[in-house]
Coordinates of C-alpha atoms and ligand atoms in Angstrom, one line a residue:
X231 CA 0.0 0.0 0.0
X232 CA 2.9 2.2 1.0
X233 CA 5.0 3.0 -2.7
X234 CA 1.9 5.6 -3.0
X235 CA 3.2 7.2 0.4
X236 CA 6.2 9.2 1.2
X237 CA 7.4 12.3 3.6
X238 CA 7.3 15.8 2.3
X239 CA 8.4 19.1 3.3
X240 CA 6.1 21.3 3.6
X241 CA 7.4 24.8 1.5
X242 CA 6.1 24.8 -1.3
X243 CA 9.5 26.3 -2.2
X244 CA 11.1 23.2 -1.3
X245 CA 9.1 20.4 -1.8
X246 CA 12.1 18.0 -1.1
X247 CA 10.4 14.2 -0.9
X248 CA 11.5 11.2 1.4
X249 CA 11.0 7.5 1.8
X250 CA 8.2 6.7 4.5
X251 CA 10.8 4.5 6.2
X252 CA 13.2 7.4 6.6
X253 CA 13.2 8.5 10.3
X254 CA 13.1 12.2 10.4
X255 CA 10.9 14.8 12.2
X256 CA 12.9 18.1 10.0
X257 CA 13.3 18.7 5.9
X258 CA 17.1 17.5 5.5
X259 CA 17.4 20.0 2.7
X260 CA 16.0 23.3 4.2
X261 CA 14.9 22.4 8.3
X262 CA 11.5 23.0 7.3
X263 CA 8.7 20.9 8.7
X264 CA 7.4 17.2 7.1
X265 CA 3.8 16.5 5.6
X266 CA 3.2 12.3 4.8
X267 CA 1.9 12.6 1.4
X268 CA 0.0 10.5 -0.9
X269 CA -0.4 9.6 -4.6
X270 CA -4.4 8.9 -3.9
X271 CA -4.1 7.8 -7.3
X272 CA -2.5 4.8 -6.8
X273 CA -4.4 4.0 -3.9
X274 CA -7.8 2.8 -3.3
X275 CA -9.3 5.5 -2.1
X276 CA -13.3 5.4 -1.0
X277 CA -15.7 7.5 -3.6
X278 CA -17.9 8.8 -0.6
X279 CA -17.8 8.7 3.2
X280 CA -20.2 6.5 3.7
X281 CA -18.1 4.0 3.4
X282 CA -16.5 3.8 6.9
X283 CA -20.2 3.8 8.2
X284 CA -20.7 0.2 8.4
X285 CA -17.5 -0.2 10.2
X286 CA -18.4 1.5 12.9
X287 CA -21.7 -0.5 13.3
X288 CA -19.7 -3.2 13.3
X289 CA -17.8 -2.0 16.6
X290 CA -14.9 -4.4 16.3
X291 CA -16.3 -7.8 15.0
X292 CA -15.6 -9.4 11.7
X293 CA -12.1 -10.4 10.4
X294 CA -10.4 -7.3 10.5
X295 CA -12.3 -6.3 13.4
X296 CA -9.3 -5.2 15.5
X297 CA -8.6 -2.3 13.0
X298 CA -12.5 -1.2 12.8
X299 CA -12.7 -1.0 16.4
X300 CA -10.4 1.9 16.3
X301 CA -11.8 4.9 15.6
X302 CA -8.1 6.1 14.0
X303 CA -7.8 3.2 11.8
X304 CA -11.6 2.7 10.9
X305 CA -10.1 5.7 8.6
X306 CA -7.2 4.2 7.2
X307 CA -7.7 4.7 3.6
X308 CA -7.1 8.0 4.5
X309 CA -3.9 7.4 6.1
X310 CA -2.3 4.5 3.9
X311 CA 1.1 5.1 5.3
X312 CA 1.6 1.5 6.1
X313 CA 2.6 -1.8 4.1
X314 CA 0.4 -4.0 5.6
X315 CA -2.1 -4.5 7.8
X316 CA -0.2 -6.1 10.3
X317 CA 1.8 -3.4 11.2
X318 CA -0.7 -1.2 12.7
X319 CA -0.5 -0.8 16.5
X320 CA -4.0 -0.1 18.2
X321 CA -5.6 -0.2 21.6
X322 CA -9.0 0.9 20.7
X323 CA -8.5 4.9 20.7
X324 CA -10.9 7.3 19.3
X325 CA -14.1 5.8 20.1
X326 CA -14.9 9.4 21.5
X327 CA -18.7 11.1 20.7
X328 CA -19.7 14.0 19.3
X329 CA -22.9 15.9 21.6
X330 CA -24.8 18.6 21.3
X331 CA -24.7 20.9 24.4
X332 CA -28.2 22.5 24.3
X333 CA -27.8 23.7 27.8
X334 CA -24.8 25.2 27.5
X335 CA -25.5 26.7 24.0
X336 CA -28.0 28.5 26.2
X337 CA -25.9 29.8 28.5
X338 CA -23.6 31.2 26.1
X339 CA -25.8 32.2 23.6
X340 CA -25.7 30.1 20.7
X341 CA -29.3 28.7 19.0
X342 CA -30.3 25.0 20.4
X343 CA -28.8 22.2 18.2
X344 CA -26.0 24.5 16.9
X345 CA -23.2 23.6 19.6
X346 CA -21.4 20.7 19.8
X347 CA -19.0 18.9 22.3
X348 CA -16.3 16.4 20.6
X349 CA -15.1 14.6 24.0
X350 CA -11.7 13.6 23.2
X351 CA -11.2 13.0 27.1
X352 CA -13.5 9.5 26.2
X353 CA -9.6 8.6 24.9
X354 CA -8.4 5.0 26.3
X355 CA -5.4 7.3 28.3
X356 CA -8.0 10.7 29.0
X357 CA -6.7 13.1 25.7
X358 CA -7.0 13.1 22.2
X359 CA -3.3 12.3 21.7
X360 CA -4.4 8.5 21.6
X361 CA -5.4 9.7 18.3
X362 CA -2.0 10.7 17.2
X363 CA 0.4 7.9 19.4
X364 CA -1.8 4.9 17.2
X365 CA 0.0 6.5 13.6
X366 CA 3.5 7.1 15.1
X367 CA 3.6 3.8 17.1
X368 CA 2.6 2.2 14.0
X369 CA 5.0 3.6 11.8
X370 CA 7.5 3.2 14.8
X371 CA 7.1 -0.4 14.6
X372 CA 7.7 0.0 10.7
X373 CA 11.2 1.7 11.2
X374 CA 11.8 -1.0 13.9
X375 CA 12.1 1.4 16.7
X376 CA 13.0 0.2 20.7
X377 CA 12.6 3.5 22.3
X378 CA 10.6 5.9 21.7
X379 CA 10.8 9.8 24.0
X380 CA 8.7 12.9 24.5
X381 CA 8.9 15.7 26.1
X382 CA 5.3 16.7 27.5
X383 CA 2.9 19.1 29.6
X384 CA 1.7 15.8 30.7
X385 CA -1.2 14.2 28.2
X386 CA 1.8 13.2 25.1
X387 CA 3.4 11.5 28.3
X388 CA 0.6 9.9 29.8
X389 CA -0.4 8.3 26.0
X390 CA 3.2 7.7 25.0
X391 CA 3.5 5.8 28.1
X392 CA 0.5 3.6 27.8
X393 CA 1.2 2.5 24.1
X394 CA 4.6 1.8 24.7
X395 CA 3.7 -0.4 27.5
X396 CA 1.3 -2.3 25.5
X397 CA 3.7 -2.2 21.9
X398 CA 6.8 -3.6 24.4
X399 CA 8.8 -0.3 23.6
X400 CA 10.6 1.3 26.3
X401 CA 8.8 4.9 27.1
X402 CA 11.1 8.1 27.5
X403 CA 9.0 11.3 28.9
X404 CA 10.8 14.5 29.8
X405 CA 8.7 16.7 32.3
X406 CA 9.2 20.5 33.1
X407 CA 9.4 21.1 37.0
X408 CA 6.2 21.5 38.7
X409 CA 4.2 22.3 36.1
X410 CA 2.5 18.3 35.2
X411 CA -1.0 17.7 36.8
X412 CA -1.1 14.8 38.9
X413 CA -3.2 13.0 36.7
X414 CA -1.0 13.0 33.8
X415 CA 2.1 12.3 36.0
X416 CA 0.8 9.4 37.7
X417 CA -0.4 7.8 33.8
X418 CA 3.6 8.0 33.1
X419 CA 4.7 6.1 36.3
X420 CA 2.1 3.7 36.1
X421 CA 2.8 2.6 32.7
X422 CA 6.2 2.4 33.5
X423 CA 8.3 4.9 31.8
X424 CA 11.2 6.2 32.4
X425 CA 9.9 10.1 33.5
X426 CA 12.8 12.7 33.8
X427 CA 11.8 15.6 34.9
X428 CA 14.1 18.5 33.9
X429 CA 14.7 21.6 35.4
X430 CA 13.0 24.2 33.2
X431 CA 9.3 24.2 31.8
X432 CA 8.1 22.1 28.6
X433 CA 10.1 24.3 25.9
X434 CA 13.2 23.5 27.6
X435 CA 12.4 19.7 27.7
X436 CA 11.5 19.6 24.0
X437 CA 14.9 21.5 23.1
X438 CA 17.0 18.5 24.9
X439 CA 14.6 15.8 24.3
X440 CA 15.3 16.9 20.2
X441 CA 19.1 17.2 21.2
X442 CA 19.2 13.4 22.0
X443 CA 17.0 11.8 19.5
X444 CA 17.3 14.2 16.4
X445 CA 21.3 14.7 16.9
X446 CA 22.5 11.6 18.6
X447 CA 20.5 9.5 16.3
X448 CA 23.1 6.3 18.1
X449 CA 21.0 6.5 20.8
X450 CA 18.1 4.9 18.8
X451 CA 15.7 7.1 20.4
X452 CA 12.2 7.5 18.4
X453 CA 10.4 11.5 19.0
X454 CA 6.9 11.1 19.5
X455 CA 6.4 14.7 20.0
X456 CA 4.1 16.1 17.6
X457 CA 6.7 17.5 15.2
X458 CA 6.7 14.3 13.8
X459 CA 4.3 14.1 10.9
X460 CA 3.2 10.4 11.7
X461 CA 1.7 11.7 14.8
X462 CA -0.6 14.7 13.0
X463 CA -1.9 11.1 10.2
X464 CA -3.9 9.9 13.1
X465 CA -5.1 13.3 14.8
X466 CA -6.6 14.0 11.2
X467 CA -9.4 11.2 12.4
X468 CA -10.9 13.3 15.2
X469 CA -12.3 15.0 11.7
X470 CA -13.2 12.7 10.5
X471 CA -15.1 11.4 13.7
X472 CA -16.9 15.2 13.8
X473 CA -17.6 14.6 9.8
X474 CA -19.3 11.1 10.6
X475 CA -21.2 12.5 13.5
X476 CA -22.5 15.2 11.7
X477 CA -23.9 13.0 8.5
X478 CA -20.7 14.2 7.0
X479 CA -22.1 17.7 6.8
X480 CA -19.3 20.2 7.9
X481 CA -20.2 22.5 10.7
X482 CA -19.3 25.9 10.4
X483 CA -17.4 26.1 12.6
X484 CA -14.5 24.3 14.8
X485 CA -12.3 25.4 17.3
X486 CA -9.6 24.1 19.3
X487 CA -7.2 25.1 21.8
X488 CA -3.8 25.6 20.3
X489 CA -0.5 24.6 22.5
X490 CA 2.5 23.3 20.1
X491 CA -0.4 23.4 17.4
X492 CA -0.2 20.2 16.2
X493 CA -4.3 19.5 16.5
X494 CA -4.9 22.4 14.5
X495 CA -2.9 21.6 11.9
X496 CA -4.2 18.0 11.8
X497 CA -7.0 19.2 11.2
X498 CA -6.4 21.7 8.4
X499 CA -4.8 19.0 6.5
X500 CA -7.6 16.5 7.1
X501 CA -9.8 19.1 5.4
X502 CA -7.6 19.9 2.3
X503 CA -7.2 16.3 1.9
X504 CA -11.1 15.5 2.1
X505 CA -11.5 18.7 -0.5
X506 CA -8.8 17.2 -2.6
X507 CA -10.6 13.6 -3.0
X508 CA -13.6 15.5 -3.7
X509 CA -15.1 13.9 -0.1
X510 CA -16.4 17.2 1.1
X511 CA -18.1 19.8 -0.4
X512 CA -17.3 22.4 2.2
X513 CA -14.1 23.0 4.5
X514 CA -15.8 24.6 8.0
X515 CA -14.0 27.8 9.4
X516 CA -11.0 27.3 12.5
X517 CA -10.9 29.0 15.7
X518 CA -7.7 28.5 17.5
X519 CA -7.6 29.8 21.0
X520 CA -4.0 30.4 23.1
X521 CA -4.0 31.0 26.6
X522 CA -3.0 34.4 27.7
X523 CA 0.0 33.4 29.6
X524 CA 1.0 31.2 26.2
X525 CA -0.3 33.0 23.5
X526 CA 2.7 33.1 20.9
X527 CA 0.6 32.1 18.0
X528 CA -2.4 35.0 18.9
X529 CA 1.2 37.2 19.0
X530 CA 2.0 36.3 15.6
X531 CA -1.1 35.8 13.5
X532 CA -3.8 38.8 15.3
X533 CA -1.4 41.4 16.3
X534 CA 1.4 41.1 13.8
X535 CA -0.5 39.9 11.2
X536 CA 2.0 37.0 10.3
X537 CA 0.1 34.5 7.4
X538 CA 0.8 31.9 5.3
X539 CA 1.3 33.4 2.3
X540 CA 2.2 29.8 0.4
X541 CA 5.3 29.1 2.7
X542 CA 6.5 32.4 2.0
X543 CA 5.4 33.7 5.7
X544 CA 7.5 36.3 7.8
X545 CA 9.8 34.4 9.9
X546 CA 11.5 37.0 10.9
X547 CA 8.7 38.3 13.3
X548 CA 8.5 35.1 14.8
X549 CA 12.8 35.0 15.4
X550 CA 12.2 38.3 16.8
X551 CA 9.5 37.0 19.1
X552 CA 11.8 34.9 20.2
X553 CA 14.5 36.6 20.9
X554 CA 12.7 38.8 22.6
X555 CA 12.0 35.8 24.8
X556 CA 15.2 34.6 25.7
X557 CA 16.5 38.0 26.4
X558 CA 13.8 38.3 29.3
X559 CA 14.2 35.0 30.1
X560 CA 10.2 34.8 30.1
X561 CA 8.6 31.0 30.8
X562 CA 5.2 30.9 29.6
X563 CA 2.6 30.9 32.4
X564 CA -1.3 29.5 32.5
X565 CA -3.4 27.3 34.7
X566 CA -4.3 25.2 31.6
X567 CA -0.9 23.5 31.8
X568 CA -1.3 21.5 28.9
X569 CA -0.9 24.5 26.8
X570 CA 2.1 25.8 28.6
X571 CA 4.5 26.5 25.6
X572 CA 5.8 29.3 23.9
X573 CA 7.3 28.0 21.0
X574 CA 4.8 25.9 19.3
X575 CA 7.2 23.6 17.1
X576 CA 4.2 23.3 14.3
X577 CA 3.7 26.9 13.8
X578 CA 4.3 26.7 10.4
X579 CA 2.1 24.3 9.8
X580 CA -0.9 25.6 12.0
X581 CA -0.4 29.1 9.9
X582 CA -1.2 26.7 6.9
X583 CA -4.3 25.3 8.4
X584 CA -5.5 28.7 9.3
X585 CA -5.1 29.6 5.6
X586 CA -6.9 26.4 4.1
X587 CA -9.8 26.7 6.8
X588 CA -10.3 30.5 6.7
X589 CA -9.5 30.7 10.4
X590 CA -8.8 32.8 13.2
X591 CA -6.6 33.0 16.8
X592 CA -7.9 34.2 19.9
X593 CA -6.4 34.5 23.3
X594 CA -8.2 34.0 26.3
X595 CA -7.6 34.7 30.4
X596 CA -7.2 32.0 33.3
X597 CA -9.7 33.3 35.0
X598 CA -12.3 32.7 31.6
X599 CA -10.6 29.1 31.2
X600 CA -11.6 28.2 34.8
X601 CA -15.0 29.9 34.3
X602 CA -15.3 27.8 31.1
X603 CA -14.5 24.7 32.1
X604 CA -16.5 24.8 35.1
X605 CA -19.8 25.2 32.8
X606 CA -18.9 22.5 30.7
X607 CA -19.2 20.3 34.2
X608 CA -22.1 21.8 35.1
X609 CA -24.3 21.2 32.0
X610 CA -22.6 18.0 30.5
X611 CA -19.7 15.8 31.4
X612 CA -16.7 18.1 31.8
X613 CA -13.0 18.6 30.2
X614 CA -9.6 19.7 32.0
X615 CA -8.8 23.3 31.9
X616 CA -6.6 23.7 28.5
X617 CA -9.9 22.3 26.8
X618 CA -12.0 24.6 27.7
X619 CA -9.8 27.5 26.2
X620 CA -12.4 26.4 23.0
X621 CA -15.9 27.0 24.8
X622 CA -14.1 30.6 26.4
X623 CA -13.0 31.4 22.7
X624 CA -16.3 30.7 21.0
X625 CA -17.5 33.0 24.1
X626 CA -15.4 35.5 23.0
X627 CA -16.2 35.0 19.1
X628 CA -19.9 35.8 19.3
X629 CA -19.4 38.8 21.6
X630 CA -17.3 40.0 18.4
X631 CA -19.6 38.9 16.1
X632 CA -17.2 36.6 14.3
X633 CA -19.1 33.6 15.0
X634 CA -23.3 34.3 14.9
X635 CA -25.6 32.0 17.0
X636 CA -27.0 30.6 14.4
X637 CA -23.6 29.0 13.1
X638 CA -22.8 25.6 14.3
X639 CA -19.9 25.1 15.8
X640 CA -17.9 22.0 17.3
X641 CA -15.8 22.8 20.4
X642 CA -12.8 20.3 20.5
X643 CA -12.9 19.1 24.6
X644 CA -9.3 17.6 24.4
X645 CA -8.6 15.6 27.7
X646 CA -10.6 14.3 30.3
X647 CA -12.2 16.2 33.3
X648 CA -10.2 13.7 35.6
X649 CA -6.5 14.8 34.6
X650 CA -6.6 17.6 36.8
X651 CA -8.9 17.3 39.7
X652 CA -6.6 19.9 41.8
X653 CA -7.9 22.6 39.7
X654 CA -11.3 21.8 40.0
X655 CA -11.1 21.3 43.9
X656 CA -8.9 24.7 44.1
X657 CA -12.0 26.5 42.0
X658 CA -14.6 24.8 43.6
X659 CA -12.9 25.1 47.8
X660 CA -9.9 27.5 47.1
X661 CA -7.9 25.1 48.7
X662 CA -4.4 24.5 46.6
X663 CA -3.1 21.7 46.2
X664 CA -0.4 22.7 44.2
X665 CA 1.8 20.5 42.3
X666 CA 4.8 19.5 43.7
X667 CA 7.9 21.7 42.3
X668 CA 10.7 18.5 42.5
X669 CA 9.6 15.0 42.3
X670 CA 12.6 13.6 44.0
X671 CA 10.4 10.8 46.5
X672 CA 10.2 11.9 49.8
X673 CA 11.0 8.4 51.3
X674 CA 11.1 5.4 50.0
X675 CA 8.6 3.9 47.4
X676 CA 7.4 0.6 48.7
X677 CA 5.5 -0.6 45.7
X678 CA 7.1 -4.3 43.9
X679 CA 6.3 -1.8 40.8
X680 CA 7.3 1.5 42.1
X681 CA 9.0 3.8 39.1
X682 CA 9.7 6.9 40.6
X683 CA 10.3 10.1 38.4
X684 CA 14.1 11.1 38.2
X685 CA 15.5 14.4 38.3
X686 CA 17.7 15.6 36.2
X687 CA 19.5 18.8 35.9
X688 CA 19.0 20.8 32.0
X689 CA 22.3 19.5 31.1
X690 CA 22.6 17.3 28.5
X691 CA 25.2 15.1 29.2
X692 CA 23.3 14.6 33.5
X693 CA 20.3 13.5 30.8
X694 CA 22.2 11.1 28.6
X695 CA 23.8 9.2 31.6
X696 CA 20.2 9.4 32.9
X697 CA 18.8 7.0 30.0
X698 CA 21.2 4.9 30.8
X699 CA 21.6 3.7 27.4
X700 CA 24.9 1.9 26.9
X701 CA 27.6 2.4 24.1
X702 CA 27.4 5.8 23.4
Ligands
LIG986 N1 -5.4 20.2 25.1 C1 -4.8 19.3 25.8 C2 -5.5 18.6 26.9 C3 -3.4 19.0 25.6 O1 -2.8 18.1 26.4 C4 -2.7 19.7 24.6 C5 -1.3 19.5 24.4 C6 -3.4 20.7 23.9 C7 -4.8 20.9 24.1 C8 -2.8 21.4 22.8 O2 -2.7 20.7 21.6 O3 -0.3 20.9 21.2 O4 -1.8 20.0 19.4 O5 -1.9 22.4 20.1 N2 -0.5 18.8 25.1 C9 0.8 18.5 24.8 C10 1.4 17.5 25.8 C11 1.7 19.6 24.4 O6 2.6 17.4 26.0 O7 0.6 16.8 26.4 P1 -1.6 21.0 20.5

């Protein structure tokens, strides 16, 4: 299936091509970022949507049953990246619903049966990255990989860690200090990963985590962050999912909180993919909302005006942005800690989406993320904070005008209410209890499975000799 398949950069400018088995998460030619691309000609690709339909009524029984049951591979003539079946890795991710919120339209004044939930918390580890860890485990497997590293705000951990478990690779996560809900830290531990937690906050982690497995490439150590294209294949499906939910009408509207901006971009491909085969008629509009303590890609596409322009985008505003950074020595800053990050490794490509879907940025307080995501709770089943940065924006959109009540709109709820219960008890009681700032045990684990976090200073060689990994 896979000849028609192959890794792409993504400026047009560019263009330079590369074998699906290559492992790479950069252009080798020009840095840029990688699309996986297809030749949909050579492949057997479905003349409507319908098609998946039956699959899901199946739910899982029949001879390829395994692969139906997933609600990432259910899809996978639109992600033929793989030679054979047999190499997909699954655990039954993205069986997540779609439901409209009536009541909480009301409350925020959009017209009953125009808003819409899409619950990735209903994810087998709590978040939507499920979606993405099925596609880069399976093309893991396919480059042979043994170990396979993030560095996370919590969620990429707590699903890297469960699939690795369960595909027999050894799990690396890399953890700012402090700054990881309990929820998501205690997913890493239990699945048994090996959880460093640096000194520094998420961008930090990803700069040494890309250090190790991008330059020491000895160390055999697969990125699972979501730089790497594979990862982006299976968030495409939560589309998809929305598509299917919706009679494969698209809404108007969809909006998603943007932290390295790999969702968004998913999703911006999905759509010019869909247009391309002719499967949709219309691509719905994107809202992606920042965090006011994180809001580099608000920064850059609102206030400087920074857009795609085929590839040919201003980079220099985002360098200065950036400079401007490390010269203050500013750390990004929000309760919704899974959007903690400043320099969202897929701008690029999220700027792209924004173009294809006719889209637009928001920022949004803490204070309107905690108000947020305590009326999801109250008039459905309820998200963690960074999720409900999408119900705040849409807030925000129809006091503008942007969005109208009568629009409809699907608000992405990413993770799972349960991830951080500290927030919720600190809204709901004011009592904090904060995360701790250094993991180092405070006596003695006494569990036959204990795997405590290790600390680790930001020094790259104090991390190497923490992985442990011999011969290098
Ligand atoms: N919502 C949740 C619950 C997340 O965990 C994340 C990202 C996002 C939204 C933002 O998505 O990065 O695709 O724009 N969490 C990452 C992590 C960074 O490490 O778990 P994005």
């Amino acid at each position: 299936m896979n000849d028609a398949a192959y890794q792409q950069c993504i400026h047009p400018a560019c263009e330079e091509k590369y074998p699906i088995t290559d492992i790479r998460v950069s252009c080798g030619k020009c840095g840029g970022l990688l699309d996986i691309r297809y030749d949909w000609s050579k492949l057997p690709t479905p003349k409507n949507l319908n098609f998946f339909e039956h699959r899901w009524s199946t739910k899982g029984i029949g001879s390829d049953g395994r692969l139906d049951f997933s609600g990432v591979w259910r899809f996978r003539e639109l992600m033929p990246f793989y030679r054979t079946e047999a190499d997909i890795v699954t655990i039954g991710e993205g069986r997540t619903v779609l439901q409209q919120a009536d009541l909480l339209a009301r409350e925020i004044g959009v017209k009953a049966g125009k808003l819409m939930l899409q619950y990735e918390g209903l994810n087998p580890s709590g978040s939507f990255k499920d979606n993405g860890m099925a596609a880069a485990f399976t093309h893991a497997r396919i480059v042979g990989a043994k170990r396979v590293a993030c560095a996370s705000t919590g969620n990429t951990s707590a699903s890297l860690a469960m699939f690795a478990s369960l595909a027999q690779m050894r799990g690396i996560v890399f953890i700012g200090s402090g700054r990881i809900s309990f929820g998501k830290l205690s997913q890493a531990l239990d699945y048994g990963a090996l959880t460093l937690q640096i000194q520094g906050d998420f961008d930090a982690c990803l700069r040494r985590i890309r250090q190790i497995a991008v330059d020491r490439p000895k160390m055999g150590i697969y990125l699972m962050n979501s730089v790497n294209p594979f990862r982006l294949e299976g968030q495409k499906s939560i589309m998809f999912r929305v598509l299917e939910a919706m009679d494969w009408r698209s809404p108007d509207w969809i909006i998603v909180p943007g932290g390295n901006l790999g969702n968004c971009s998913a999703f911006g491909k999905a759509f010019s993919e869909l247009k391309e085969l002719g499967l949709i008629q219309k691509i719905p509009r994107l809202a992606v909302i920042n965090a006011t303590g994180a809001n580099t890609l608000n920064e850059v596409f609102t206030r400087q005006g920074v857009r795609w322009n085929n590839g040919q985008y201003d980079a220099t505003v985002v360098q200065k942005l950036y400079a401007g950074m490390d010269e203050s020595n500013y750390s990004p800053h929000t309760v919704a800690s899974a959007i903690e990050i400043s320099r969202p490794v897929n701008l690029p490509k999220a700027l792209r989406a924004l173009d294809v879907m006719n889209g637009v940025v928001r920022e949004v307080s803490d204070e309107e993320i905690l108000e947020h995501r305590a009326l999801v709770a109250r008039y459905g089943f309820g998200c963690e904070p960074a999720s409900a940065a999408s119900v705040a924006g849409l807030r925000k959109l129809l006091a503008e005008q942007v969005i109208s009540p009568d629009e409809s709109v699907v608000c992405i709820l990413t993770g799972h209410e349960l991830k951080d219960p500290n927030v919720t008890v600190k809204y709901h009681t004011g009592v904090d209890m904060k995360s701790v700032q250094d993991l180092a045990p405070r006596s003695e684990p006494h569990g036959k499975l204990s795997n405590p976090p290790v600390q680790v200073e930001d020094d790259l060689e104090a991390i190497i000799r923490a992985i442990g990994v011999e011969g290098i």
